[in-house]
Short mmCIF file of C-alpha atoms and ligand atoms in Angstrom, two decimals:
data_model
loop_
_atom_site.label_atom_id
_atom_site.label_comp_id
_atom_site.label_asym_id
_atom_site.label_seq_id
_atom_site.Cartn_x
_atom_site.Cartn_y
_atom_site.Cartn_z
CA UNK A 1 121.86 130.11 114.18
CA UNK A 2 118.65 131.50 112.70
CA UNK A 3 115.47 130.53 114.51
CA UNK A 4 113.81 127.78 112.47
CA UNK A 5 110.13 128.05 111.54
CA UNK A 6 108.21 125.25 113.24
CA UNK A 7 108.33 122.38 110.77
CA UNK A 8 105.17 120.77 112.08
CA UNK A 9 103.12 123.98 111.93
CA UNK A 10 104.35 124.39 108.37
CA UNK A 11 102.83 121.02 107.45
CA UNK A 12 99.40 122.58 108.03
CA UNK A 13 99.95 124.72 104.95
CA UNK A 14 100.36 121.70 102.65
CA UNK A 15 97.34 121.15 100.42
CA UNK A 16 95.38 117.88 100.50
CA UNK A 17 96.46 117.24 96.89
CA UNK A 18 100.15 117.50 97.84
CA UNK A 19 99.77 115.23 100.85
CA UNK A 20 97.85 112.64 98.87
CA UNK A 21 100.47 112.72 96.10
CA UNK A 22 103.32 112.30 98.61
CA UNK A 23 101.46 109.48 100.38
CA UNK A 24 100.92 107.65 97.11
CA UNK A 25 104.49 108.25 95.96
CA UNK A 26 106.50 107.53 99.10
CA UNK A 27 104.54 105.46 101.60
CA UNK A 28 103.93 101.70 101.82
CA UNK A 29 101.07 100.96 104.21
CA UNK A 30 100.82 98.01 106.63
CA UNK A 31 98.28 95.26 105.95
CA UNK A 32 97.16 97.18 102.87
CA UNK A 33 96.76 95.85 99.33
CA UNK A 34 98.70 98.73 97.79
CA UNK A 35 97.45 98.33 94.20
CA UNK A 36 93.91 99.02 95.40
CA UNK A 37 95.07 101.69 97.86
CA UNK A 38 96.80 103.66 95.11
CA UNK A 39 93.53 103.75 93.20
CA UNK A 40 91.53 104.86 96.24
CA UNK A 41 90.77 108.15 97.96
CA UNK A 42 92.93 107.80 101.09
CA UNK A 43 92.11 109.03 104.57
CA UNK A 44 94.96 111.17 105.87
CA UNK A 45 94.45 112.28 109.47
CA UNK A 46 95.50 115.74 110.53
CA UNK A 47 94.31 115.89 114.13
CA UNK A 48 92.24 114.16 116.78
CA UNK A 49 90.03 115.34 119.60
CA UNK A 50 88.23 113.07 122.02
CA UNK A 51 86.91 110.05 120.14
CA UNK A 52 87.03 111.81 116.77
CA UNK A 53 89.62 112.24 114.03
CA UNK A 54 89.86 115.00 111.44
CA UNK A 55 91.22 114.38 107.96
CA UNK A 56 93.06 116.80 105.71
CA UNK A 57 89.80 117.84 104.03
CA UNK A 58 88.29 118.86 107.36
CA UNK A 59 86.00 115.82 107.66
CA UNK A 60 85.53 114.52 111.20
CA UNK A 61 85.12 110.78 111.88
CA UNK A 62 84.46 108.72 114.96
CA UNK A 63 87.49 106.56 115.70
CA UNK A 64 85.62 103.25 115.47
CA UNK A 65 88.79 101.15 115.68
CA UNK A 66 90.41 103.00 118.60
CA UNK A 67 93.16 103.65 116.02
CA UNK A 68 93.59 99.87 115.65
CA UNK A 69 92.64 98.80 119.13
CA UNK A 70 94.87 100.96 121.22
CA UNK A 71 93.24 104.27 122.06
CA UNK A 72 91.84 104.35 125.59
CA UNK A 73 91.10 107.93 126.68
CA UNK A 74 90.50 109.53 123.30
CA UNK A 75 92.84 111.85 121.40
CA UNK A 76 94.54 115.02 122.59
CA UNK A 77 93.95 114.20 126.26
CA UNK A 78 95.15 117.04 128.53
CA UNK A 79 96.52 114.69 131.23
CA UNK A 80 98.49 112.61 128.73
CA UNK A 81 99.73 115.67 126.84
CA UNK A 82 100.92 117.17 130.13
CA UNK A 83 102.82 114.02 131.09
CA UNK A 84 104.45 113.85 127.68
CA UNK A 85 105.42 117.53 127.68
CA UNK A 86 106.79 117.33 131.22
CA UNK A 87 108.93 114.34 130.33
CA UNK A 88 110.04 115.96 127.09
CA UNK A 89 111.52 118.84 129.07
CA UNK A 90 113.64 116.29 130.97
CA UNK A 91 114.75 113.75 128.35
CA UNK A 92 113.20 112.07 125.30
CA UNK A 93 115.27 108.90 125.30
CA UNK A 94 118.14 107.16 127.05
CA UNK A 95 119.08 103.53 126.66
CA UNK A 96 117.96 100.83 129.09
CA UNK A 97 120.91 98.56 128.25
CA UNK A 98 122.75 98.26 131.55
CA UNK A 99 121.12 101.42 132.94
CA UNK A 100 117.67 102.80 133.71
CA UNK A 101 115.55 105.93 133.37
CA UNK A 102 113.18 107.43 135.92
CA UNK A 103 109.77 106.93 134.24
CA UNK A 104 110.66 103.33 133.22
CA UNK A 105 111.46 102.46 136.83
CA UNK A 106 108.31 104.12 138.17
CA UNK A 107 106.08 102.52 135.54
CA UNK A 108 107.48 99.04 136.21
CA UNK A 109 106.60 99.40 139.90
CA UNK A 110 103.10 100.68 139.05
CA UNK A 111 102.44 97.90 136.52
CA UNK A 112 103.42 95.24 139.03
CA UNK A 113 101.09 96.81 141.61
CA UNK A 114 98.08 96.48 139.31
CA UNK A 115 99.04 93.29 137.41
CA UNK A 116 97.69 89.84 138.31
CA UNK A 117 99.40 88.57 141.48
CA UNK A 118 102.74 86.78 141.15
CA UNK A 119 104.05 88.91 138.31
CA UNK A 120 107.09 90.75 139.55
CA UNK A 121 109.36 91.87 136.68
CA UNK A 122 108.81 94.11 133.66
CA UNK A 123 110.80 93.79 130.43
CA UNK A 124 110.04 96.64 128.04
CA UNK A 125 109.85 96.68 124.27
CA UNK A 126 108.04 98.68 121.64
CA UNK A 127 105.20 96.68 120.04
CA UNK A 128 102.86 93.82 120.74
CA UNK A 129 104.87 91.53 118.47
CA UNK A 130 108.10 92.27 120.35
CA UNK A 131 106.36 91.71 123.69
CA UNK A 132 105.40 88.27 122.34
CA UNK A 133 108.87 87.53 120.90
CA UNK A 134 110.34 88.31 124.30
CA UNK A 135 107.89 86.02 126.11
CA UNK A 136 108.66 83.16 123.69
CA UNK A 137 112.42 83.60 124.00
CA UNK A 138 112.26 84.01 127.77
CA UNK A 139 110.23 80.81 128.08
CA UNK A 140 112.68 78.81 125.96
CA UNK A 141 115.75 80.21 127.69
CA UNK A 142 114.14 79.73 131.12
CA UNK A 143 114.32 75.99 130.55
CA UNK A 144 117.65 76.07 128.66
CA UNK A 145 119.29 77.95 131.56
CA UNK A 146 118.32 75.03 133.78
CA UNK A 147 119.73 72.44 131.40
CA UNK A 148 116.49 71.58 129.55
CA UNK A 149 117.56 72.14 125.95
CA UNK A 150 114.72 70.03 124.59
CA UNK A 151 111.98 72.32 125.90
CA UNK A 152 111.90 74.68 122.92
CA UNK A 153 108.46 74.32 121.38
CA UNK A 154 105.45 76.48 122.14
CA UNK A 155 101.89 75.23 122.08
CA UNK A 156 99.58 77.76 120.43
CA UNK A 157 95.93 77.89 119.32
CA UNK A 158 94.48 77.84 115.85
CA UNK A 159 93.21 81.21 114.67
CA UNK A 160 95.07 83.11 117.44
CA UNK A 161 97.20 86.08 116.38
CA UNK A 162 100.33 87.31 118.13
CA UNK A 163 101.95 89.79 115.73
CA UNK A 164 103.91 89.83 112.50
CA UNK A 165 107.54 89.16 113.41
CA UNK A 166 108.68 85.66 112.47
CA UNK A 167 108.72 84.32 116.03
CA UNK A 168 105.16 85.52 116.63
CA UNK A 169 104.09 84.19 113.24
CA UNK A 170 105.72 80.87 114.17
CA UNK A 171 103.21 80.34 116.99
CA UNK A 172 100.23 81.54 114.93
CA UNK A 173 100.79 80.86 111.24
CA UNK A 174 97.91 81.82 108.97
CA UNK A 175 97.86 80.20 105.53
CA UNK A 176 96.18 83.28 104.03
CA UNK A 177 98.57 85.92 105.34
CA UNK A 178 101.82 84.04 105.90
CA UNK A 179 101.98 81.70 102.91
CA UNK A 180 105.49 82.74 101.77
CA UNK A 181 106.96 82.06 105.19
CA UNK A 182 105.24 78.86 106.26
CA UNK A 183 108.19 76.55 105.55
CA UNK A 184 110.56 78.83 107.48
CA UNK A 185 108.63 78.26 110.70
CA UNK A 186 109.65 75.87 113.47
CA UNK A 187 106.49 73.76 113.40
CA UNK A 188 105.13 74.57 116.83
CA UNK A 189 102.11 72.42 117.79
CA UNK A 190 98.63 73.95 117.92
CA UNK A 191 95.34 73.08 119.54
CA UNK A 192 91.81 74.19 118.56
CA UNK A 193 90.50 77.32 120.30
CA UNK A 194 87.23 76.71 122.18
CA UNK A 195 84.87 78.63 119.93
CA UNK A 196 81.92 78.01 119.77
CA UNK A 197 81.95 77.48 123.50
CA UNK A 198 80.58 73.96 123.34
CA UNK A 199 84.01 72.99 122.01
CA UNK A 200 85.65 73.67 125.38
CA UNK A 201 86.05 70.02 126.35
CA UNK A 202 87.38 69.11 122.90
CA UNK A 203 89.89 71.96 123.02
CA UNK A 204 91.12 71.09 126.51
CA UNK A 205 91.45 67.44 125.55
CA UNK A 206 93.62 68.41 122.59
CA UNK A 207 95.73 70.64 124.83
CA UNK A 208 96.16 67.91 127.40
CA UNK A 209 97.07 65.39 124.73
CA UNK A 210 99.91 67.60 123.45
CA UNK A 211 101.08 68.41 126.98
CA UNK A 212 101.01 64.76 128.05
CA UNK A 213 102.86 63.46 125.02
CA UNK A 214 105.26 66.37 124.42
CA UNK A 215 105.81 68.20 127.73
CA UNK A 216 109.50 67.30 127.65
CA UNK A 217 109.88 69.43 124.51
CA UNK A 218 107.38 72.20 125.36
CA UNK A 219 108.63 75.44 126.91
CA UNK A 220 105.28 77.19 127.06
CA UNK A 221 101.72 77.53 125.91
CA UNK A 222 100.58 80.87 124.46
CA UNK A 223 96.98 82.02 124.32
CA UNK A 224 94.77 85.05 123.70
CA UNK A 225 91.89 85.44 126.22
CA UNK A 226 89.76 86.70 123.31
CA UNK A 227 90.72 85.85 119.75
CA UNK A 228 91.10 89.39 118.48
CA UNK A 229 92.38 89.39 114.91
CA UNK A 230 90.75 85.96 114.55
CA UNK A 231 87.42 87.84 114.52
CA UNK A 232 86.66 88.71 118.20
CA UNK A 233 85.97 85.24 119.55
CA UNK A 234 85.88 85.28 123.36
CA UNK A 235 87.02 82.12 125.16
CA UNK A 236 84.45 80.47 127.42
CA UNK A 237 84.58 80.89 131.19
CA UNK A 238 86.92 78.40 132.78
CA UNK A 239 89.24 78.08 129.77
CA UNK A 240 92.18 80.10 131.09
CA UNK A 241 91.81 78.54 134.53
CA UNK A 242 91.93 75.06 133.01
CA UNK A 243 95.02 76.00 130.99
CA UNK A 244 96.69 77.26 134.18
CA UNK A 245 96.04 73.91 135.87
CA UNK A 246 97.26 71.90 132.87
CA UNK A 247 100.41 73.96 132.44
CA UNK A 248 101.27 73.46 136.12
CA UNK A 249 100.57 69.74 135.88
CA UNK A 250 102.91 69.26 132.92
CA UNK A 251 105.57 71.85 133.81
CA UNK A 252 104.97 74.15 130.91
CA UNK A 253 104.94 77.96 131.26
CA UNK A 254 101.72 79.83 130.54
CA UNK A 255 101.99 82.94 128.34
CA UNK A 256 98.89 85.12 128.10
CA UNK A 257 98.86 87.60 125.24
CA UNK A 258 96.84 90.58 126.46
CA UNK A 259 98.21 92.97 123.86
CA UNK A 260 94.66 93.53 122.60
CA UNK A 261 92.62 92.71 125.73
CA UNK A 262 94.77 94.54 128.30
CA UNK A 263 94.11 97.96 129.79
CA UNK A 264 90.36 97.83 130.11
CA UNK A 265 89.40 96.64 126.63
CA UNK A 266 87.23 93.80 127.96
CA UNK A 267 85.82 95.95 130.75
CA UNK A 268 88.42 94.81 133.31
CA UNK A 269 91.99 96.02 133.62
CA UNK A 270 93.22 92.62 132.34
CA UNK A 271 91.04 89.88 130.86
CA UNK A 272 92.69 87.10 132.88
CA UNK A 273 91.38 88.73 136.08
CA UNK A 274 87.97 87.30 135.19
CA UNK A 275 89.42 83.81 135.68
CA UNK A 276 91.32 84.66 138.85
CA UNK A 277 94.59 83.34 137.46
CA UNK A 278 98.03 84.69 136.67
CA UNK A 279 100.24 83.66 133.77
CA UNK A 280 103.98 83.08 134.02
CA UNK A 281 104.42 85.65 131.26
CA UNK A 282 101.99 88.43 130.34
CA UNK A 283 102.35 90.32 127.03
CA UNK A 284 101.13 93.92 127.02
CA UNK A 285 101.17 96.67 124.39
CA UNK A 286 98.59 98.75 122.53
CA UNK A 287 96.61 100.44 125.36
CA UNK A 288 99.65 100.68 127.66
CA UNK A 289 100.24 104.31 126.66
CA UNK A 290 96.54 104.97 126.05
CA UNK A 291 97.38 104.82 122.35
CA UNK A 292 99.95 107.62 122.38
CA UNK A 293 103.35 106.03 121.87
CA UNK A 294 104.88 102.69 120.89
CA UNK A 295 105.61 100.98 124.18
CA UNK A 296 105.08 97.35 125.16
CA UNK A 297 106.01 95.15 128.09
CA UNK A 298 106.43 91.51 129.00
CA UNK A 299 105.72 90.84 132.65
CA UNK A 300 107.00 87.75 134.41
CA UNK A 301 107.48 86.10 137.77
CA UNK A 302 110.46 86.07 140.10
CA UNK A 303 110.76 82.34 139.40
CA UNK A 304 111.36 82.98 135.69
CA UNK A 305 113.63 85.96 136.42
CA UNK A 306 115.81 84.00 138.84
CA UNK A 307 116.61 81.39 136.20
CA UNK A 308 118.50 84.14 134.35
CA UNK A 309 120.80 84.97 137.27
CA UNK A 310 124.31 83.55 137.20
CA UNK A 311 127.96 84.28 136.60
CA UNK A 312 128.65 86.17 133.38
CA UNK A 313 130.45 83.23 131.78
CA UNK A 314 127.41 81.00 132.40
CA UNK A 315 125.63 83.08 129.72
CA UNK A 316 122.29 82.90 131.47
CA UNK A 317 121.69 86.55 130.59
CA UNK A 318 118.70 87.43 128.43
CA UNK A 319 120.53 88.89 125.42
CA UNK A 320 117.59 90.72 123.96
CA UNK A 321 116.82 94.42 123.63
CA UNK A 322 115.68 97.14 121.28
CA UNK A 323 117.10 100.61 120.73
CA UNK A 324 113.96 102.22 122.17
CA UNK A 325 113.36 99.74 125.01
CA UNK A 326 111.79 101.55 127.98
CA UNK A 327 111.50 104.87 126.15
CA UNK A 328 110.97 107.57 128.81
CA UNK A 329 108.33 109.46 126.83
CA UNK A 330 106.28 106.29 126.40
CA UNK A 331 106.72 105.34 130.06
CA UNK A 332 105.71 108.83 131.25
CA UNK A 333 102.52 108.75 129.18
CA UNK A 334 101.83 105.17 130.29
CA UNK A 335 102.03 106.24 133.94
CA UNK A 336 99.49 109.01 133.33
CA UNK A 337 97.27 106.76 131.20
CA UNK A 338 97.20 104.03 133.82
CA UNK A 339 96.06 106.45 136.55
CA UNK A 340 93.30 107.80 134.30
CA UNK A 341 92.24 104.27 133.42
CA UNK A 342 92.00 103.23 137.08
CA UNK A 343 89.59 106.15 137.60
CA UNK A 344 87.66 105.18 134.48
CA UNK A 345 87.31 101.45 135.23
CA UNK A 346 84.14 101.66 137.40
CA UNK A 347 82.29 103.38 134.53
CA UNK A 348 83.06 100.64 132.01
CA UNK A 349 80.53 97.87 132.82
CA UNK A 350 77.54 100.20 132.27
CA UNK A 351 78.99 101.35 128.93
CA UNK A 352 79.59 97.75 127.86
CA UNK A 353 75.93 96.95 128.52
CA UNK A 354 74.72 100.07 126.66
CA UNK A 355 76.87 99.04 123.74
CA UNK A 356 75.37 95.55 123.81
CA UNK A 357 71.84 96.96 123.81
CA UNK A 358 72.53 99.42 120.96
CA UNK A 359 74.16 96.73 118.83
CA UNK A 360 71.54 94.02 119.38
CA UNK A 361 69.37 94.86 116.31
CA UNK A 362 72.37 94.20 114.04
CA UNK A 363 72.19 90.49 114.79
CA UNK A 364 68.91 90.46 112.80
CA UNK A 365 70.57 91.81 109.65
CA UNK A 366 70.08 89.35 106.76
CA UNK A 367 73.83 89.00 106.17
CA UNK A 368 75.03 88.92 109.78
CA UNK A 369 75.78 85.42 111.03
CA UNK A 370 76.91 86.40 114.48
CA UNK A 371 77.52 89.45 116.61
CA UNK A 372 80.24 88.89 119.20
CA UNK A 373 81.19 91.23 121.99
CA UNK A 374 83.83 91.15 124.70
CA UNK A 375 83.64 94.49 126.50
CA UNK A 376 84.64 97.14 123.97
CA UNK A 377 85.66 94.55 121.38
CA UNK A 378 82.96 93.82 118.81
CA UNK A 379 83.08 91.48 115.82
CA UNK A 380 80.21 91.28 113.34
CA UNK A 381 80.50 88.30 111.05
CA UNK A 382 79.13 88.83 107.56
CA UNK A 383 78.05 85.77 105.55
CA UNK A 384 76.37 85.15 102.21
CA UNK A 385 73.82 82.77 103.70
CA UNK A 386 72.82 83.04 107.35
CA UNK A 387 71.16 79.64 107.62
CA UNK A 388 74.02 77.69 106.09
CA UNK A 389 76.72 80.07 107.28
CA UNK A 390 78.11 80.20 103.74
CA UNK A 391 80.94 82.75 103.66
CA UNK A 392 81.43 85.32 100.93
CA UNK A 393 84.60 84.67 98.93
CA UNK A 394 87.66 86.48 100.37
CA UNK A 395 88.05 88.60 97.24
CA UNK A 396 84.56 90.09 97.69
CA UNK A 397 85.95 92.08 100.65
CA UNK A 398 82.48 92.41 102.11
CA UNK A 399 83.73 93.95 105.34
CA UNK A 400 85.17 96.84 103.36
CA UNK A 401 81.81 97.47 101.69
CA UNK A 402 80.28 98.17 105.11
CA UNK A 403 83.37 100.11 106.23
CA UNK A 404 83.09 102.38 103.17
CA UNK A 405 79.51 103.25 104.05
CA UNK A 406 80.46 103.87 107.67
CA UNK A 407 83.21 106.23 106.53
CA UNK A 408 80.76 108.16 104.36
CA UNK A 409 78.52 108.50 107.42
CA UNK A 410 81.33 109.68 109.66
CA UNK A 411 83.02 106.73 111.33
CA UNK A 412 86.22 104.84 110.54
CA UNK A 413 86.03 101.07 111.06
CA UNK A 414 88.10 98.25 109.63
CA UNK A 415 87.18 94.65 108.92
CA UNK A 416 89.33 91.56 109.18
CA UNK A 417 88.26 89.26 106.37
CA UNK A 418 84.48 89.04 106.56
CA UNK A 419 84.29 90.24 110.17
CA UNK A 420 83.61 93.92 110.71
CA UNK A 421 85.52 94.94 113.82
CA UNK A 422 84.15 97.77 115.95
CA UNK A 423 86.32 98.87 118.85
CA UNK A 424 85.35 102.23 120.33
CA UNK A 425 87.74 104.04 122.69
CA UNK A 426 86.94 103.41 126.37
CA UNK A 427 86.47 107.17 126.82
CA UNK A 428 83.45 107.25 124.50
CA UNK A 429 80.44 108.52 126.44
CA UNK A 430 77.15 106.62 126.35
CA UNK A 431 75.80 109.24 123.92
CA UNK A 432 78.86 108.82 121.67
CA UNK A 433 78.54 105.05 121.79
CA UNK A 434 74.93 105.41 120.71
CA UNK A 435 75.87 107.67 117.79
CA UNK A 436 78.64 105.31 116.71
CA UNK A 437 76.36 102.28 116.73
CA UNK A 438 73.70 104.24 114.86
CA UNK A 439 76.24 104.91 112.11
CA UNK A 440 77.26 101.26 112.10
CA UNK A 441 73.68 100.04 111.78
CA UNK A 442 73.01 102.53 108.97
CA UNK A 443 76.18 101.39 107.18
CA UNK A 444 74.95 97.78 107.30
CA UNK A 445 71.61 98.92 105.84
CA UNK A 446 73.39 100.90 103.11
CA UNK A 447 75.42 97.81 102.22
CA UNK A 448 72.35 95.61 101.80
CA UNK A 449 71.81 96.00 98.01
CA UNK A 450 75.48 95.33 97.27
CA UNK A 451 75.59 92.30 99.57
CA UNK A 452 72.38 90.98 98.00
CA UNK A 453 73.89 91.30 94.53
CA UNK A 454 77.07 89.52 95.61
CA UNK A 455 75.12 86.75 97.34
CA UNK A 456 72.94 86.27 94.27
CA UNK A 457 76.01 85.85 92.08
CA UNK A 458 77.14 83.06 94.39
CA UNK A 459 73.95 81.04 93.82
CA UNK A 460 74.59 78.01 91.65
CA UNK A 461 72.87 78.34 88.25
CA UNK A 462 69.70 76.26 88.02
N1 LIG B 1 99.01 90.15 120.04
C1 LIG B 1 97.71 90.44 119.88
C2 LIG B 1 96.68 89.66 120.65
C3 LIG B 1 97.32 91.44 118.99
O1 LIG B 1 96.01 91.71 118.81
C4 LIG B 1 98.32 92.17 118.31
C5 LIG B 1 97.99 93.29 117.33
N2 LIG B 1 96.70 93.35 116.85
C6 LIG B 1 99.66 91.83 118.52
C7 LIG B 1 99.97 90.82 119.40
C8 LIG B 1 100.75 92.55 117.80
O2 LIG B 1 100.88 93.84 118.26
P1 LIG B 1 101.65 94.94 117.39
O3 LIG B 1 100.78 95.22 116.21
O4 LIG B 1 101.77 96.11 118.33
O5 LIG B 1 102.96 94.35 117.02
#
């Protein structure tokens, strides 16, 4: 055999024009209106270093989304690279169906050591959505294995988001995004999320009403500690604790989706620590590998696990798995990332407060209705009229106007609807956080004339 030239090094010789043409000819992007994308000047990333990304033209940008909420320690991190390379020399992948691999075993033990108390078992998968699917199916089968076939509904919250597979969509349908699928969904009940916080009592009353009247057909309740994709809406103190109590009272399992909030994103290792409670099922993804590789996990208790033990013909087994479940490369990086994160945790509260201070002036911006922050998760809600809270129409894509200016100034951010989401990597230094927020504030200033024009067009003619 002839030695092959390194295919990846060879990609560096491709011109930006070629890469852009190939992207526009062959690729279909997630959550992206492709008609508009094809007409745009795309960002194609070539490399990353620390909290910055370089595109194929040689422009460097701050990674203001943590590469969609998952990067923890920055890019090209020596410790993570070393773990990945070391594992690569051993094996890249081996199945977990009926067997194990060394990093997957070691990571499961380590996760259980740091997870909220009571969680004892780790079931791996490869994305946040699959971690959620697994929790939903485990909850339903937990009851079915004990003869409770009626307990097959899941209580969810309005405006929560749990991923894009149909099971996850079923517990969090969104009329805007999921309209073609709505009548395929099982009709799970939903309660209002307690935001603003003075709606806590109302929300808990609604939850209790559903639990009281339908507990015999409810397998579980699923909740996000902070509504992430809903626009960064943190739940009030006491909410998760109250849900824990209600779930216990009515014999319904509690699933906490920490795909976005886990691994330090709110300033603690897991958001539910702040409430001193443990769920029956905990969904993890995103930051698990520090943002390196697609690995996710659903953690559960020994009580749930034991309901799946039985003779083979009883069919109590959890017949669920993915080809790349427990991928050794992902698990090796996750082990290294977790150790780095544990060292980093004490530095986070000070950074969170610096971030809050730097961002504060933005809440005075004439088109900002609210600035919300949960640790390193920031949502800036843009409205046409602050006093009346009148939204801009969806088609105006006002978040993207600000994001375009931020990109021009050297930071990539991405809105959800009219909420600009800013999610810096946890590794950002205080100086980097200051620079990133300076860009963000300037981008909001740059957007002012365009927002004013759009708002004026909304005024009824007099
Ligand atoms: N749950 C939550 C709370 C999320 O924020 C997300 C992704 N933003 C998911 C689930 C789905 O994760 P993934 O995109 O990895 O499927």
